[in-house]
Each structure stands twice: as structure tokens, then as C-alpha cells.
Short mmCIF file of C-alpha atoms in Angstrom, two decimals:
data_model
loop_
_atom_site.label_atom_id
_atom_site.label_comp_id
_atom_site.label_asym_id
_atom_site.label_seq_id
_atom_site.Cartn_x
_atom_site.Cartn_y
_atom_site.Cartn_z
CA MET A 1 -73.29 71.37 -64.05
CA ALA A 2 -74.74 72.99 -61.00
CA HIS A 3 -74.44 71.49 -57.32
CA ALA A 4 -77.69 69.96 -56.83
CA HIS A 5 -76.79 70.24 -52.61
CA ALA A 6 -79.28 72.83 -51.63
CA HIS A 7 -81.90 69.84 -51.21
CA GLU A 8 -82.66 68.84 -47.38
CA GLY A 9 -83.02 71.82 -45.39
CA HIS A 10 -79.56 72.50 -46.15
CA ASP A 11 -79.85 75.70 -48.24
CA HIS A 12 -78.05 77.49 -45.93
CA ASP A 13 -74.26 75.20 -46.38
CA HIS A 14 -74.34 75.18 -50.31
CA HIS A 15 -70.88 77.61 -50.42
CA GLY A 16 -69.80 75.84 -47.14
CA PRO A 17 -69.32 72.76 -45.08
CA ASP A 18 -71.24 71.48 -42.27
CA LYS A 19 -69.58 72.44 -38.89
CA GLY A 20 -68.01 70.16 -35.90
CA ILE A 21 -67.13 66.45 -36.39
CA MET A 22 -70.07 65.18 -38.67
CA ARG A 23 -68.16 67.57 -41.10
CA TRP A 24 -65.34 65.21 -41.71
CA ILE A 25 -67.37 61.70 -41.19
CA LYS A 26 -70.07 62.72 -43.54
CA THR A 27 -68.14 64.45 -45.98
CA THR A 28 -68.30 64.14 -49.86
CA ASN A 29 -66.09 66.86 -51.08
CA HIS A 30 -63.02 66.23 -52.78
CA LYS A 31 -60.67 68.90 -50.61
CA ASP A 32 -62.08 67.24 -47.54
CA LEU A 33 -61.44 63.79 -48.42
CA GLY A 34 -58.17 64.63 -49.79
CA THR A 35 -57.33 66.37 -46.40
CA LEU A 36 -58.32 63.11 -44.60
CA TYR A 37 -56.05 61.05 -46.37
CA LEU A 38 -53.36 62.76 -46.08
CA CYS A 39 -53.89 63.33 -42.46
CA PHE A 40 -54.45 59.38 -42.06
CA ALA A 41 -51.52 58.99 -44.44
CA PHE A 42 -49.33 61.30 -42.06
CA ILE A 43 -50.04 59.20 -38.90
CA MET A 44 -49.21 55.87 -40.98
CA PHE A 45 -45.99 57.33 -42.09
CA PHE A 46 -45.37 57.89 -38.24
CA ILE A 47 -46.55 54.47 -37.19
CA GLY A 48 -44.27 52.91 -40.08
CA GLY A 49 -41.50 54.79 -39.29
CA LEU A 50 -41.23 53.95 -35.35
CA MET A 51 -41.43 50.69 -36.71
CA SER A 52 -38.88 51.07 -38.75
CA LEU A 53 -36.73 52.88 -35.78
CA VAL A 54 -37.06 49.25 -33.94
CA ILE A 55 -35.53 47.91 -36.89
CA ARG A 56 -32.91 49.66 -37.11
CA ALA A 57 -32.08 49.86 -33.52
CA GLU A 58 -31.74 46.27 -33.00
CA LEU A 59 -29.58 46.43 -36.12
CA PHE A 60 -27.22 48.97 -34.40
CA GLN A 61 -25.00 46.15 -33.15
CA PRO A 62 -24.71 42.97 -34.01
CA GLY A 63 -26.32 40.32 -31.43
CA LEU A 64 -29.80 40.52 -29.78
CA GLN A 65 -30.30 43.97 -28.18
CA PHE A 66 -33.73 45.01 -27.58
CA VAL A 67 -36.20 42.53 -29.23
CA ASP A 68 -36.83 38.16 -29.99
CA PRO A 69 -36.06 37.43 -34.18
CA GLU A 70 -40.01 36.85 -34.25
CA PHE A 71 -40.51 40.11 -33.15
CA PHE A 72 -38.02 41.43 -35.33
CA ASN A 73 -39.61 39.89 -38.19
CA SER A 74 -43.17 41.15 -37.31
CA MET A 75 -41.60 44.78 -37.47
CA THR A 76 -40.35 44.18 -40.94
CA THR A 77 -43.51 42.95 -42.27
CA MET A 78 -45.44 45.12 -40.58
CA HIS A 79 -43.76 48.20 -41.60
CA ALA A 80 -44.18 47.43 -45.02
CA LEU A 81 -47.42 46.86 -45.07
CA VAL A 82 -48.30 50.55 -43.01
CA MET A 83 -45.91 52.22 -45.30
CA ILE A 84 -46.88 50.89 -48.76
CA PHE A 85 -50.74 50.38 -48.06
CA GLY A 86 -50.96 53.18 -45.14
CA GLY A 87 -48.49 55.78 -46.13
CA VAL A 88 -47.27 56.24 -49.93
CA MET A 89 -50.71 54.97 -51.36
CA PRO A 90 -53.04 56.99 -48.94
CA ALA A 91 -51.43 60.02 -49.46
CA PHE A 92 -50.79 59.83 -53.35
CA THR A 93 -54.93 59.40 -52.99
CA GLY A 94 -55.35 62.31 -51.03
CA LEU A 95 -53.43 64.44 -53.53
CA ALA A 96 -55.58 62.98 -56.18
CA ASN A 97 -58.57 64.15 -54.56
CA TRP A 98 -57.81 67.17 -53.85
CA MET A 99 -55.87 68.10 -57.28
CA VAL A 100 -57.57 66.09 -60.15
CA PRO A 101 -60.79 68.07 -60.03
CA MET A 102 -58.80 71.38 -59.94
CA MET A 103 -57.11 70.25 -62.54
CA ILE A 104 -59.53 69.38 -64.93
CA GLY A 105 -62.17 71.60 -64.22
CA ALA A 106 -64.62 69.41 -62.53
CA GLY A 107 -66.80 70.36 -59.74
CA ASP A 108 -66.13 67.42 -57.43
CA LEU A 109 -65.24 63.39 -58.32
CA ALA A 110 -67.60 61.60 -60.13
CA LEU A 111 -68.76 58.99 -57.30
CA PRO A 112 -68.77 61.49 -54.08
CA ARG A 113 -70.02 58.61 -51.99
CA VAL A 114 -68.12 56.10 -53.11
CA ASN A 115 -65.05 58.82 -52.32
CA ASN A 116 -66.04 58.85 -48.79
CA TRP A 117 -66.70 55.16 -48.33
CA GLY A 118 -63.37 54.31 -49.96
CA PHE A 119 -61.19 56.71 -47.04
CA TRP A 120 -63.68 55.32 -44.11
CA ILE A 121 -62.46 51.68 -45.19
CA LEU A 122 -59.44 52.20 -44.45
CA PRO A 123 -58.65 53.04 -40.61
CA PHE A 124 -61.09 50.08 -39.63
CA GLY A 125 -58.28 47.98 -41.77
CA PHE A 126 -55.71 49.68 -40.02
CA ALA A 127 -57.14 49.03 -37.00
CA MET A 128 -57.54 45.15 -37.53
CA LEU A 129 -54.02 45.05 -39.01
CA LEU A 130 -52.28 47.23 -35.89
CA SER A 131 -54.30 44.71 -33.42
CA THR A 132 -52.29 41.27 -34.67
CA LEU A 133 -49.43 42.98 -32.40
CA PHE A 134 -51.47 42.29 -29.46
CA MET A 135 -52.91 38.95 -30.47
CA PRO A 136 -51.66 35.36 -28.99
CA GLY A 137 -48.98 34.02 -31.25
CA GLY A 138 -47.87 38.03 -32.34
CA ALA A 139 -48.51 40.11 -35.55
CA PRO A 140 -47.77 38.71 -39.38
CA ALA A 141 -43.88 37.68 -39.25
CA GLY A 142 -43.58 36.11 -42.56
CA GLY A 143 -42.75 39.32 -44.44
CA TRP A 144 -45.01 42.05 -46.20
CA THR A 145 -45.11 39.48 -49.57
CA MET A 146 -47.27 36.70 -47.08
CA TYR A 147 -44.85 33.82 -48.83
CA PRO A 148 -46.36 30.52 -47.81
CA PRO A 149 -45.26 27.99 -46.19
CA LEU A 150 -43.93 30.61 -43.74
CA VAL A 151 -47.30 33.05 -43.57
CA LEU A 152 -49.23 29.80 -42.61
CA GLN A 153 -47.19 29.55 -39.50
CA THR A 154 -48.85 32.66 -38.38
CA GLY A 155 -51.14 32.66 -35.04
CA ASN A 156 -54.55 34.01 -34.43
CA ALA A 157 -53.17 37.09 -36.44
CA PHE A 158 -53.57 35.34 -39.69
CA PRO A 159 -56.88 36.01 -40.54
CA MET A 160 -57.15 39.02 -39.24
CA LEU A 161 -54.11 39.92 -41.91
CA ILE A 162 -56.00 38.50 -44.99
CA PHE A 163 -59.24 40.50 -44.08
CA ALA A 164 -57.15 44.03 -43.40
CA VAL A 165 -55.60 43.55 -46.95
CA HIS A 166 -59.15 42.92 -48.59
CA LEU A 167 -60.14 45.77 -47.06
CA LEU A 168 -56.84 47.92 -48.00
CA GLY A 169 -57.87 46.38 -51.48
CA ILE A 170 -61.54 47.58 -51.61
CA SER A 171 -60.41 50.93 -50.36
CA SER A 172 -57.99 51.44 -53.29
CA ILE A 173 -60.14 49.90 -55.80
CA THR A 174 -62.92 52.45 -54.88
CA GLY A 175 -60.55 55.27 -55.17
CA ALA A 176 -58.93 54.16 -58.52
CA ILE A 177 -62.32 53.73 -60.55
CA ASN A 178 -64.09 57.00 -59.11
CA VAL A 179 -60.31 58.83 -60.51
CA VAL A 180 -60.96 56.58 -63.93
CA VAL A 181 -64.78 57.86 -64.35
CA THR A 182 -63.91 61.69 -63.25
CA ILE A 183 -61.30 61.86 -65.61
CA LEU A 184 -62.99 60.34 -68.60
CA ASN A 185 -66.15 62.03 -68.13
CA MET A 186 -65.96 65.08 -66.15
CA ARG A 187 -63.08 67.48 -68.09
CA ALA A 188 -64.17 70.88 -68.66
CA PRO A 189 -65.18 71.95 -72.38
CA GLY A 190 -61.67 72.06 -74.67
CA MET A 191 -59.26 70.15 -71.89
CA THR A 192 -58.32 67.05 -74.50
CA LEU A 193 -56.93 63.88 -73.53
CA LEU A 194 -53.26 65.34 -74.45
CA LYS A 195 -54.15 68.64 -72.74
CA MET A 196 -54.13 67.27 -69.19
CA PRO A 197 -51.55 67.85 -66.71
CA LEU A 198 -49.08 64.88 -66.38
CA PHE A 199 -50.39 64.28 -62.84
CA VAL A 200 -53.66 63.86 -64.28
CA TRP A 201 -52.35 61.67 -66.71
CA THR A 202 -49.95 59.51 -64.59
CA TRP A 203 -53.23 59.12 -61.85
CA LEU A 204 -55.32 57.61 -64.63
CA ILE A 205 -52.55 55.08 -66.10
CA THR A 206 -52.08 54.47 -62.15
CA ALA A 207 -55.71 53.83 -61.38
CA TYR A 208 -56.16 51.48 -63.80
CA LEU A 209 -53.00 49.98 -62.76
CA LEU A 210 -55.07 49.33 -59.55
CA ILE A 211 -58.15 48.09 -60.73
CA ALA A 212 -56.16 45.25 -62.34
CA THR A 213 -53.96 44.55 -59.75
CA MET A 214 -55.83 44.50 -56.77
CA PRO A 215 -58.44 41.91 -57.49
CA VAL A 216 -55.01 39.68 -58.08
CA LEU A 217 -53.58 39.93 -54.83
CA ALA A 218 -57.51 39.55 -53.12
CA GLY A 219 -57.28 36.47 -55.12
CA ALA A 220 -54.28 35.25 -53.76
CA VAL A 221 -54.62 36.04 -49.75
CA THR A 222 -57.91 34.06 -50.00
CA MET A 223 -56.28 31.07 -51.69
CA LEU A 224 -53.75 31.18 -48.32
CA LEU A 225 -56.81 31.31 -46.21
CA THR A 226 -58.62 28.33 -47.58
CA ASP A 227 -54.83 26.54 -47.58
CA LYS A 228 -55.08 27.45 -43.94
CA TYR A 229 -58.66 26.90 -42.77
CA PHE A 230 -60.71 25.26 -44.93
CA GLY A 231 -58.15 21.75 -46.17
CA THR A 232 -57.29 23.20 -49.76
CA SER A 233 -53.71 22.89 -51.38
CA PHE A 234 -53.31 25.46 -54.07
CA PHE A 235 -49.90 26.61 -52.50
CA THR A 236 -49.15 23.06 -49.96
CA ALA A 237 -46.94 21.02 -51.85
CA SER A 238 -47.81 17.82 -49.64
CA GLY A 239 -51.09 18.25 -51.14
CA GLY A 240 -50.05 18.73 -54.73
CA GLY A 241 -49.95 22.69 -54.35
CA ASP A 242 -46.96 24.88 -55.17
CA PRO A 243 -45.29 27.43 -53.25
CA VAL A 244 -43.77 29.05 -55.91
CA LEU A 245 -47.33 29.73 -57.56
CA PHE A 246 -47.87 31.78 -54.84
CA GLN A 247 -44.99 33.74 -55.86
CA HIS A 248 -46.09 34.53 -59.49
CA ILE A 249 -49.39 35.51 -58.36
CA PHE A 250 -48.37 37.81 -55.76
CA TRP A 251 -45.60 39.30 -58.10
CA PHE A 252 -48.34 39.53 -61.10
CA PHE A 253 -49.81 42.25 -58.54
CA GLY A 254 -46.68 43.38 -56.49
CA HIS A 255 -45.00 44.73 -59.92
CA PRO A 256 -47.26 46.47 -61.15
CA GLU A 257 -47.79 47.86 -57.19
CA VAL A 258 -44.35 49.00 -57.59
CA TYR A 259 -45.10 51.54 -60.44
CA ILE A 260 -48.50 52.50 -58.67
CA LEU A 261 -46.13 53.73 -55.84
CA ILE A 262 -44.08 55.70 -58.41
CA LEU A 263 -45.79 56.77 -61.23
CA PRO A 264 -48.16 59.86 -59.50
CA ALA A 265 -44.63 61.03 -58.09
CA PHE A 266 -43.46 61.49 -62.20
CA GLY A 267 -47.08 63.35 -62.31
CA ILE A 268 -45.88 65.73 -59.33
CA VAL A 269 -42.15 65.83 -60.51
CA SER A 270 -43.28 66.49 -63.90
CA THR A 271 -45.42 69.77 -62.87
CA ILE A 272 -43.22 71.24 -60.09
CA ILE A 273 -39.96 71.34 -62.64
CA PRO A 274 -41.36 73.35 -65.17
CA THR A 275 -42.95 75.85 -63.25
CA PHE A 276 -39.50 76.46 -61.16
CA ALA A 277 -37.48 76.14 -64.32
CA ARG A 278 -40.67 78.51 -66.08
CA LYS A 279 -40.49 76.80 -69.02
CA PRO A 280 -42.78 74.25 -70.55
CA LEU A 281 -42.45 70.67 -69.98
CA PHE A 282 -39.94 69.25 -72.56
CA GLY A 283 -41.45 66.72 -74.75
CA TYR A 284 -45.06 66.17 -73.29
CA ALA A 285 -46.38 63.55 -75.55
CA SER A 286 -43.33 61.45 -75.08
CA MET A 287 -43.49 61.77 -71.16
CA VAL A 288 -47.48 60.54 -71.76
CA TYR A 289 -46.14 57.59 -73.99
CA ALA A 290 -43.56 57.09 -72.17
CA THR A 291 -46.04 56.58 -68.79
CA ALA A 292 -48.43 54.44 -70.88
CA SER A 293 -45.86 51.96 -71.65
CA ILE A 294 -44.43 52.01 -68.26
CA GLY A 295 -47.82 50.62 -67.07
CA PHE A 296 -47.84 48.21 -69.70
CA LEU A 297 -44.64 46.99 -69.30
CA SER A 298 -45.10 46.35 -65.30
CA PHE A 299 -47.51 43.81 -66.42
CA ILE A 300 -44.81 41.37 -68.29
CA VAL A 301 -41.65 41.70 -65.67
CA TRP A 302 -43.29 40.24 -62.67
CA ALA A 303 -41.09 37.01 -62.63
CA HIS A 304 -37.39 39.36 -62.02
CA HIS A 305 -38.30 39.00 -58.52
CA MET A 306 -37.80 35.37 -58.56
CA PHE A 307 -34.60 34.67 -60.50
CA THR A 308 -33.81 32.20 -57.72
CA VAL A 309 -36.81 29.97 -57.53
CA GLY A 310 -35.56 27.55 -59.90
CA MET A 311 -37.47 28.93 -63.09
CA PRO A 312 -36.63 27.77 -67.08
CA LEU A 313 -33.94 29.52 -68.71
CA ALA A 314 -36.48 30.62 -71.22
CA ALA A 315 -38.07 32.41 -68.43
CA GLU A 316 -35.30 33.75 -67.06
CA LEU A 317 -34.17 35.48 -70.01
CA PHE A 318 -37.19 36.70 -70.86
CA PHE A 319 -37.83 38.44 -67.45
CA MET A 320 -34.05 39.74 -67.90
CA PHE A 321 -34.54 41.44 -70.87
CA SER A 322 -38.37 42.96 -70.64
CA THR A 323 -37.20 44.13 -67.12
CA MET A 324 -34.11 45.85 -68.75
CA LEU A 325 -36.52 47.24 -71.11
CA ILE A 326 -38.51 49.24 -68.89
CA ALA A 327 -35.61 51.13 -68.33
CA VAL A 328 -36.14 53.07 -71.80
CA PRO A 329 -39.29 55.03 -70.66
CA THR A 330 -37.81 55.62 -67.08
CA GLY A 331 -35.08 57.06 -69.30
CA VAL A 332 -37.25 58.77 -71.06
CA LYS A 333 -38.67 60.61 -68.47
CA VAL A 334 -35.54 61.76 -66.80
CA PHE A 335 -33.71 63.05 -69.53
CA ASN A 336 -36.95 64.98 -70.60
CA TRP A 337 -36.87 66.35 -66.70
CA VAL A 338 -33.26 67.14 -67.42
CA ALA A 339 -34.25 69.04 -70.89
CA THR A 340 -36.79 71.01 -69.31
CA MET A 341 -34.50 72.30 -66.57
CA TRP A 342 -31.83 72.97 -69.34
CA ARG A 343 -31.35 76.93 -70.10
CA GLY A 344 -34.56 77.52 -68.12
CA SER A 345 -34.15 80.31 -65.34
CA MET A 346 -34.13 78.21 -62.49
CA THR A 347 -35.16 78.97 -58.89
CA PHE A 348 -34.62 76.53 -55.68
CA GLU A 349 -37.62 77.02 -53.64
CA THR A 350 -38.22 74.20 -51.43
CA PRO A 351 -40.66 72.09 -53.92
CA MET A 352 -37.94 72.38 -56.54
CA LEU A 353 -35.36 70.88 -53.84
CA PHE A 354 -37.37 67.94 -53.39
CA ALA A 355 -38.26 67.55 -56.95
CA LEU A 356 -34.42 67.66 -57.73
CA GLY A 357 -33.81 65.12 -54.99
CA PHE A 358 -36.25 63.17 -55.88
CA VAL A 359 -34.63 63.06 -59.82
CA PHE A 360 -31.05 62.42 -58.58
CA LEU A 361 -32.00 59.74 -56.26
CA PHE A 362 -34.60 58.27 -57.81
CA THR A 363 -32.29 57.46 -60.92
CA LEU A 364 -29.26 56.27 -58.59
CA GLY A 365 -32.50 53.63 -57.41
CA GLY A 366 -33.20 53.34 -60.90
CA PHE A 367 -29.32 52.27 -61.99
CA SER A 368 -29.34 49.38 -58.50
CA GLY A 369 -32.52 48.21 -60.19
CA LEU A 370 -31.04 47.59 -63.62
CA MET A 371 -28.10 45.72 -61.86
CA LEU A 372 -30.58 43.38 -60.11
CA ALA A 373 -32.31 42.79 -63.45
CA VAL A 374 -29.37 40.64 -64.51
CA THR A 375 -30.13 37.17 -63.57
CA PRO A 376 -26.89 35.63 -62.76
CA VAL A 377 -25.89 38.76 -60.91
CA ASP A 378 -29.35 38.61 -58.96
CA PHE A 379 -28.52 34.92 -57.97
CA GLN A 380 -25.74 37.17 -55.34
CA TYR A 381 -27.66 40.05 -54.59
CA HIS A 382 -31.43 38.31 -54.00
CA ASP A 383 -32.69 38.77 -50.48
CA THR A 384 -29.51 40.70 -49.70
CA TYR A 385 -29.38 44.54 -48.16
CA PHE A 386 -28.45 45.42 -51.62
CA VAL A 387 -31.98 44.68 -52.63
CA VAL A 388 -33.30 46.58 -49.66
CA ALA A 389 -31.47 49.85 -50.55
CA HIS A 390 -32.35 49.67 -53.82
CA PHE A 391 -35.99 49.53 -53.22
CA HIS A 392 -35.69 51.91 -50.30
CA TYR A 393 -33.99 54.53 -52.92
CA VAL A 394 -37.22 54.27 -55.10
CA LEU A 395 -39.62 54.59 -52.17
CA VAL A 396 -37.91 57.07 -50.30
CA PRO A 397 -36.23 60.09 -52.10
CA GLY A 398 -38.76 58.49 -55.01
CA ALA A 399 -42.04 58.38 -53.79
CA VAL A 400 -42.02 60.24 -50.29
CA PHE A 401 -39.56 63.29 -51.32
CA SER A 402 -42.49 63.77 -54.29
CA ILE A 403 -45.44 63.61 -51.76
CA ILE A 404 -43.95 66.05 -49.43
CA ALA A 405 -42.49 68.29 -53.02
CA ALA A 406 -46.17 68.35 -53.46
CA ILE A 407 -47.65 69.38 -50.52
CA TYR A 408 -44.94 72.39 -50.09
CA TYR A 409 -46.30 73.01 -54.13
CA TRP A 410 -50.31 72.99 -53.30
CA ILE A 411 -50.21 73.88 -49.32
CA PRO A 412 -50.66 77.57 -50.04
CA LYS A 413 -53.10 77.08 -52.56
CA TRP A 414 -55.08 74.69 -50.19
CA THR A 415 -54.71 77.31 -46.79
CA GLY A 416 -54.23 80.89 -48.60
CA ARG A 417 -50.90 81.08 -46.03
CA MET A 418 -47.54 80.44 -47.09
CA TYR A 419 -44.88 77.72 -45.07
CA ASN A 420 -41.61 79.24 -43.89
CA GLU A 421 -39.37 79.10 -47.06
CA LYS A 422 -36.08 78.72 -44.41
CA LEU A 423 -37.46 75.85 -42.71
CA GLY A 424 -38.63 74.07 -46.03
CA LYS A 425 -34.88 74.17 -47.19
CA LEU A 426 -33.67 73.17 -43.69
CA HIS A 427 -36.50 70.40 -44.19
CA PHE A 428 -34.85 69.50 -47.31
CA TRP A 429 -31.14 69.64 -46.53
CA LEU A 430 -31.16 67.03 -43.46
CA SER A 431 -33.64 65.02 -45.38
CA ALA A 432 -31.41 64.22 -48.20
CA ILE A 433 -28.54 63.95 -46.41
CA PHE A 434 -29.92 61.56 -43.80
CA ILE A 435 -31.81 59.26 -46.35
CA ASN A 436 -28.41 59.17 -47.82
CA LEU A 437 -26.66 58.14 -44.65
CA THR A 438 -29.19 55.42 -43.64
CA PHE A 439 -29.61 53.38 -47.13
CA PHE A 440 -26.29 53.99 -48.88
CA PRO A 441 -24.26 51.80 -46.71
CA GLN A 442 -26.94 49.12 -47.16
CA HIS A 443 -25.51 48.55 -50.86
CA PHE A 444 -22.15 47.80 -49.56
CA LEU A 445 -23.36 45.64 -46.69
CA GLY A 446 -25.55 43.84 -49.40
CA LEU A 447 -22.45 43.40 -51.62
CA ALA A 448 -21.33 41.81 -49.08
CA GLY A 449 -23.51 39.41 -48.17
CA MET A 450 -25.47 40.39 -45.19
CA GLN A 451 -29.09 38.99 -45.83
CA ARG A 452 -32.38 41.27 -45.04
CA ARG A 453 -34.84 40.45 -42.52
CA VAL A 454 -32.26 38.83 -39.96
CA PRO A 455 -31.85 40.54 -36.77
CA ASP A 456 -28.30 39.62 -36.21
CA TYR A 457 -25.42 39.53 -38.07
CA ASN A 458 -21.23 39.41 -38.46
CA VAL A 459 -19.21 41.45 -36.59
CA MET A 460 -17.86 42.77 -40.19
CA PHE A 461 -20.68 44.39 -41.31
CA THR A 462 -20.96 46.40 -37.75
CA ASP A 463 -19.30 49.95 -38.78
CA PHE A 464 -22.13 50.52 -41.73
CA ASN A 465 -25.19 48.93 -39.90
CA VAL A 466 -23.85 51.65 -36.88
CA VAL A 467 -24.32 54.63 -40.02
CA SER A 468 -27.23 53.56 -41.72
CA SER A 469 -29.09 53.77 -37.70
CA ILE A 470 -27.68 56.65 -37.17
CA GLY A 471 -29.32 58.13 -39.91
CA ALA A 472 -32.29 56.36 -39.66
CA PHE A 473 -33.11 58.34 -36.62
CA ALA A 474 -31.85 61.47 -37.29
CA PHE A 475 -33.78 61.34 -40.48
CA PHE A 476 -37.02 60.72 -38.36
CA ILE A 477 -36.29 63.30 -36.26
CA SER A 478 -36.02 65.80 -38.96
CA GLN A 479 -39.34 65.11 -40.09
CA PHE A 480 -40.81 66.99 -37.39
CA ILE A 481 -39.50 70.30 -38.67
CA PHE A 482 -41.74 69.46 -41.93
CA ILE A 483 -45.07 68.49 -39.68
CA GLY A 484 -44.36 71.90 -37.31
CA ASN A 485 -44.12 73.82 -40.92
CA MET A 486 -47.20 72.53 -41.92
CA LEU A 487 -49.09 72.85 -38.89
CA SER A 488 -48.09 76.89 -38.75
CA CYS A 489 -49.63 76.59 -42.40
CA MET A 490 -52.88 75.27 -41.48
CA PHE A 491 -53.66 76.73 -38.54
CA GLY A 492 -51.30 80.18 -38.02
CA LYS A 493 -52.42 83.15 -38.33
CA ARG A 494 -53.06 84.63 -42.20
CA ASP A 495 -49.97 87.86 -42.84
CA GLY A 496 -51.12 88.58 -45.96
CA LYS A 497 -52.67 86.91 -48.92
CA VAL A 498 -50.98 84.41 -50.99
CA PRO A 499 -51.96 85.16 -55.00
CA GLU A 500 -54.13 83.09 -56.86
CA ARG A 501 -50.85 82.20 -58.66
CA VAL A 502 -48.60 81.12 -55.77
CA TRP A 503 -45.53 80.28 -58.08
CA GLU A 504 -44.93 82.79 -61.28
CA GLY A 505 -44.00 80.08 -63.60
CA ALA A 506 -47.00 78.44 -62.47
CA HIS A 507 -49.73 76.90 -65.01
CA GLY A 508 -53.33 75.19 -65.23
CA LEU A 509 -56.88 75.61 -64.22
CA GLU A 510 -55.80 75.14 -60.20
CA TRP A 511 -53.78 78.29 -60.23
CA THR A 512 -57.09 80.44 -61.52
CA VAL A 513 -58.91 79.80 -58.38
CA ALA A 514 -58.52 82.07 -55.49
CA SER A 515 -56.08 80.72 -52.54
CA PRO A 516 -57.37 79.14 -50.50
CA ALA A 517 -59.46 77.17 -52.57
CA PRO A 518 -63.06 78.07 -52.39
CA TYR A 519 -65.17 75.10 -50.82
CA HIS A 520 -66.47 73.97 -54.48
CA THR A 521 -64.20 75.10 -56.74
CA PHE A 522 -65.73 75.02 -60.30
CA GLU A 523 -69.69 75.79 -60.41
CA ASP A 524 -69.64 76.07 -63.80
CA PRO A 525 -66.82 74.45 -65.88
CA PRO A 526 -64.34 76.64 -67.18
CA LEU A 527 -63.61 76.73 -70.84
CA VAL A 528 -59.62 75.78 -71.72
CA GLY A 529 -57.73 77.22 -74.38
CA ASP A 530 -54.62 75.69 -75.79
CA ASN A 531 -52.56 76.43 -73.28
CA GLY A 532 -54.24 74.53 -70.65
CA GLU A 533 -55.69 77.75 -68.84
CA PRO A 534 -59.35 79.03 -69.39
CA VAL A 535 -60.39 81.09 -72.33
CA ALA A 536 -60.93 84.92 -71.36
CA ALA A 537 -64.28 86.31 -72.82
CA GLY A 538 -64.81 87.40 -76.33
CA GLN A 539 -62.24 84.57 -77.12
CA THR A 540 -63.14 80.68 -78.54
CA ALA A 541 -61.58 77.45 -77.44
CA LYS A 542 -60.75 74.91 -80.50
CA ALA A 543 -63.77 72.88 -80.93
CA HIS A 544 -63.64 70.05 -78.02
#
């Protein structure tokens, strides 16, 4: 499949990009768009991080310190929306843009213009969302879940919130369709489904989850909009509606969304651990099936977020048991990662450290999730800081650590320069220590009864809150090491050539092209052998 880009008088740039700012605005190249997604995610992580610091500064001491309760609730709401839809999801999409075509031997994603469009919707969606901070009545303060009737009390910002959510959803759906079409139609000859790297598999399943759930969210928020402005009463009890109906629809999106935020992380960790253990991944097929079953089960556990709304006993039992069931495939994954490391000749470069931090701390977050799955126990934990601790353990040392690990792992391939290993390790240890300092005390706060989304608290909770706030500020500051390390990687001087196979234990098609990866990776798709690597001349691959 040759690239027929050489029309429109652009014969000269067949092998390279346009120059200047228009390169980035018009680009349809998967590597350029991957870079844009990652840079955008960085900016959003920074903004969302500042919002979390407002929350932690307010909670440093009891009483009202810095902001009024309404603005405090705006911060909790916006922090979540920015981190989930602006940080984690675009970062994973950026990694998929960069790596999926390289890993399956494709020249680009299947729908390059849709890819460009999907990215450029995001800055406008977030400009709209963040502009609500400056509107009369303030930014949305009803929580990121947007439960009615509370969210219907939002001022002028309300339609902007709904429209922004629609734009972010459209972006996600276009990206997901692109990934599915690319993986199913553009794999190199010999690359069967069960030879694909696990990162590709996890993204394929994630993309299906996105396509299935994003329209559900769009429906839910549109019903909110008509309730507020068009006199419908989907969720208005006085008109015969039911606010709990919104929770069911929202969480039918929201629970698969949780796995959308973590499945690509599983793929990253399943790529990094075998590389630095210098062993093939233990139980590859079982990992694929476990991922698929997590994807399936994610659709039938949504109401475990709603045990306290007064569901019938049968429903509580069903959602309790199905939630516990989801621990089985997740446990298979953790077992396989540990078994991969067992008796491997392990080295502890920065990507491996972050991957190990992921396995350990994500498992901890999974255990607190199992506690929350037990209905009578959840009555106690619900809406306390125990829940906050649980999902932050899954999302920060989970999703965010895996994104950082992936960047350390692949950036030598992207830029042709090696990052500073000492700084990388320092970044890991500071991050690991401060993230535990931030969120571990919150388990105890929640068990003692401190409620979430409240700007003031009883004096008895002070000590743990002080520790938590100090950890949050220190964690935020330590990320500047990472930013400096990455910038020197992108723009520093080249001190020696990075080899094609940057890590000696690494396998896969992306390690067979030059570092930095050429602008168009595979003009002709490689023939893939049984080991997932290109077949040398003279050999033949088994029939595809």
C-alpha cells in the first residue's frame, strides 16, 4: 500500500512534513497527531492538577480557608472532567496514534482526516468547558456525574457543560472507530489477531467500549438539557420523572468508562514487563481473553455505584456478585504479570519501575474496590473519602503511571534521543512516595466517616488531611522533573545514535524501524513471522 500523497504539487514533501504551524493544523500523519494528543493531555493534566491543589489547599485545615463552598464544588467537578476527558483519555489516544500503526505494520491509521478532525474538536470542547469558570453563576458544581436535580441548578454554564461533553464524546467516538477499522483491516500480512501485541488488543477492546458507551452519555446529558430548557421531565420527580433513572443511564456509560481508562494501561504494562524481565509474556492468550471478559463484564456491573439509592434486594445481590466476578479476569492479569517476572533476568530501568509501581498500587486499588463491592459494607463507605482513595489508586498509580511508563519506554523511539535515566528514577521514587502520602490517609478518613465534596470537616480529621495535602503539592512539584526530562529528550542535542532496538529485551515491529521513527513508517507492510517480528528475506511466513 504505497502512500499516494505526492499530488497537489507536494512532490517534494513525500518523505516529510510541511513546515511551520500549518504542519500541525493540517496534519493527517498518525505520529504528528499522537504528539498533539500527548501535548494536549500534558496541558490538561497541568490544569486539572492545579484544580486538585485548590481542593487540597482548602482541606489543609478545618474551617473555610481560601474558597467558598460553591467554588470548591466547582473545582471537584471540573478537576474530574478535565482529568478524565482531557488528561487520561487523550493521553491513551495519543499513544494509540503513535504506536498502533507501528505495532501492526500499517502505514497510518485507516481514516487520517477523521483522525485530524477528532483531535481538533478537543481544544474547542475544553475551551468551552473551562470558559464556564468565568460565567455568571460559576462553573458546574454538581459533581462530574452531573446528577439531577443538583446539576440543574447550574447557572449560565449549564448548556456549555452539555455541549462540551458532546464535543468530547464525538472526539472519542471518531478516535475509537478509527482504531477499530485500522486494527481489523490494516494489519501486516502474517499478523493474525492472536499475534498482535497486547497494547493493540487492549486498545481494540477499549475502542469497542467507547463506541458502545459514549452515545449513552450523550443521550443522558441531552435529556438533562431538555429537562432544564424544554419542559420535559425525564428526571424531574414533580413531572413524573425519576432522578435515579439518570444515575442508571449515566453509570451504564460510567462503568465501562472506568475500564476505558485502565485497559490501555494493562496493554502498556503487558508490553513493558516482558521487555525488562527478558521473557515472553506469561499466558498471552489468557491475557487476551481476560481483557475481553473485563470489557464484557463492565456492562453488567454499573449499579454498584448506586447501592444506596434503594434498589430491590435482588438487584443489590446481582450487582454485588457480578462486581466481584470482575475481579477474576483482573486477578488473572496480575498473576500473569508476576509470573512473567518470575525467574526473569530483570533490570529496573525507569519504564519498568513505573510498570512495577502500577502492578503493586493498582492491585491495592483493586482490593479497596472489592471492599466497595460488598453491598452492606458500601452503605458505610458510600460518598466518603474511602471511595476517593479507591478510585485515585486505580487512576493515578494505575492509568497515569502507565502513561508515564509508556512515554519513558517509547520516547527514545520517537525522538532518537535517550532520556536521563537518573532523573527518570528520581521522578519515579518521588512520585511513588508522594502519591501514597496523598491518597493512603484518605482510606482512614473515609472509614472514620469524612464525606467527599465537602470543603469543611470535623477537627478529628485534621492530621490525615494535612498529610494528604502535603503529599499532593509534593507530587505536583515532582512532575516537573518529568517535564524537564521529556523536553531535553525532544529538543536536546543528539549525543550518539539510539539503536533501532532501544531495549535489548524488546520485541515487535516498532523496534525494527530506525530511531527516531521515520515520518512514514511502513511504505510497504512487512511480512510477519510466528514470533511477531518481520520475516527475513528467504524465509516464508505461515499462511495468513
